Amino acid sequence: MGALATLLARAKTPDIKAGFLDSCYGDLDRGAGQTFTTWTGLPGIFYPGIKMAAQRLFSFDISQSSPEKVFAQLGNLKVFLIHG
């Protein structure tokens, strides 16, 4: 989540000139959906409802937690991405 926080901060302020991102996921919603059953033991059919509940209860829109989408807003920011 730190890598995403760095990307989101950079998208809002030009003061950050470069980023070093470690183990950044591509899209939290897609990743959580793919591993939901493994993490929770619940059938995948419950994922959309839990996602909606989190959005309503915590004002957290998981679809906004996507580094893939934020990269488009970064302009010419230099990024060093490590994954694996």
Short mmCIF file of C-alpha atoms in Angstrom, two decimals:
data_model
loop_
_atom_site.label_atom_id
_atom_site.label_comp_id
_atom_site.label_asym_id
_atom_site.label_seq_id
_atom_site.Cartn_x
_atom_site.Cartn_y
_atom_site.Cartn_z
CA MET A 1 0.00 0.00 0.00
CA GLY A 2 2.99 2.33 0.48
CA ALA A 3 3.75 2.31 -3.22
CA LEU A 4 0.17 3.33 -4.01
CA ALA A 5 0.30 6.07 -1.35
CA THR A 6 3.43 7.44 -3.02
CA LEU A 7 1.76 7.42 -6.43
CA LEU A 8 -1.40 9.10 -5.12
CA ALA A 9 0.64 11.78 -3.32
CA ARG A 10 2.64 12.47 -6.48
CA ALA A 11 -0.52 12.76 -8.54
CA LYS A 12 -1.63 15.58 -6.21
CA THR A 13 1.66 17.47 -5.78
CA PRO A 14 4.51 18.19 -8.19
CA ASP A 15 6.97 18.47 -5.26
CA ILE A 16 7.75 14.76 -5.53
CA LYS A 17 10.19 14.42 -8.42
CA ALA A 18 10.85 10.67 -8.41
CA GLY A 19 9.48 7.48 -6.92
CA PHE A 20 11.00 4.18 -5.78
CA LEU A 21 8.16 1.68 -5.55
CA ASP A 22 8.58 -1.75 -3.99
CA SER A 23 6.09 -4.58 -4.60
CA CYS A 24 3.39 -2.38 -6.06
CA TYR A 25 0.28 -4.27 -7.13
CA GLY A 26 -1.41 -3.38 -10.41
CA ASP A 27 -5.05 -3.23 -9.34
CA LEU A 28 -6.30 -3.95 -5.80
CA ASP A 29 -9.88 -4.70 -6.87
CA ARG A 30 -8.80 -7.29 -9.43
CA GLY A 31 -6.26 -8.87 -7.06
CA ALA A 32 -8.68 -9.00 -4.12
CA GLY A 33 -11.37 -10.49 -6.34
CA GLN A 34 -9.02 -13.20 -7.57
CA THR A 35 -7.83 -14.19 -4.09
CA PHE A 36 -11.02 -13.53 -2.09
CA THR A 37 -11.89 -17.20 -1.54
CA THR A 38 -8.33 -18.06 -0.51
CA TRP A 39 -8.20 -15.23 2.03
CA THR A 40 -11.68 -15.64 3.50
CA GLY A 41 -12.79 -19.20 2.81
CA LEU A 42 -16.06 -17.75 1.45
CA PRO A 43 -17.39 -18.41 -2.06
CA GLY A 44 -16.50 -15.71 -4.60
CA ILE A 45 -20.16 -14.76 -4.97
CA PHE A 46 -19.84 -12.84 -1.66
CA TYR A 47 -17.05 -10.54 -2.92
CA PRO A 48 -19.27 -7.93 -4.65
CA GLY A 49 -21.46 -7.57 -1.55
CA ILE A 50 -18.50 -7.19 0.80
CA LYS A 51 -16.94 -4.69 -1.59
CA MET A 52 -20.18 -2.67 -1.61
CA ALA A 53 -20.45 -2.82 2.20
CA ALA A 54 -16.88 -1.53 2.58
CA GLN A 55 -17.67 1.29 0.18
CA ARG A 56 -20.76 2.31 2.17
CA LEU A 57 -19.43 1.77 5.70
CA PHE A 58 -15.91 3.12 5.26
CA SER A 59 -16.23 5.40 2.19
CA PHE A 60 -13.55 3.24 0.60
CA ASP A 61 -13.84 2.68 -3.14
CA ILE A 62 -11.49 -0.21 -3.90
CA SER A 63 -11.62 0.62 -7.62
CA GLN A 64 -9.71 3.85 -6.84
CA SER A 65 -6.81 1.81 -5.41
CA SER A 66 -5.29 1.09 -8.77
CA PRO A 67 -1.69 2.09 -9.54
CA GLU A 68 -2.42 1.25 -13.19
CA LYS A 69 -4.89 4.16 -13.30
CA VAL A 70 -2.71 6.56 -11.29
CA PHE A 71 0.33 6.13 -13.57
CA ALA A 72 -1.54 7.96 -16.33
CA GLN A 73 -1.75 11.07 -14.10
CA LEU A 74 1.96 11.26 -13.29
CA GLY A 75 3.28 13.05 -16.33
CA ASN A 76 7.06 12.71 -16.56
CA LEU A 77 7.70 11.38 -13.05
CA LYS A 78 10.67 9.05 -12.93
CA VAL A 79 9.64 5.74 -11.34
CA PHE A 80 11.78 2.78 -10.34
CA LEU A 81 9.48 -0.20 -9.79
CA ILE A 82 10.59 -3.40 -8.06
CA HIS A 83 8.32 -6.42 -7.96
CA GLY A 84 9.00 -9.99 -7.01
#
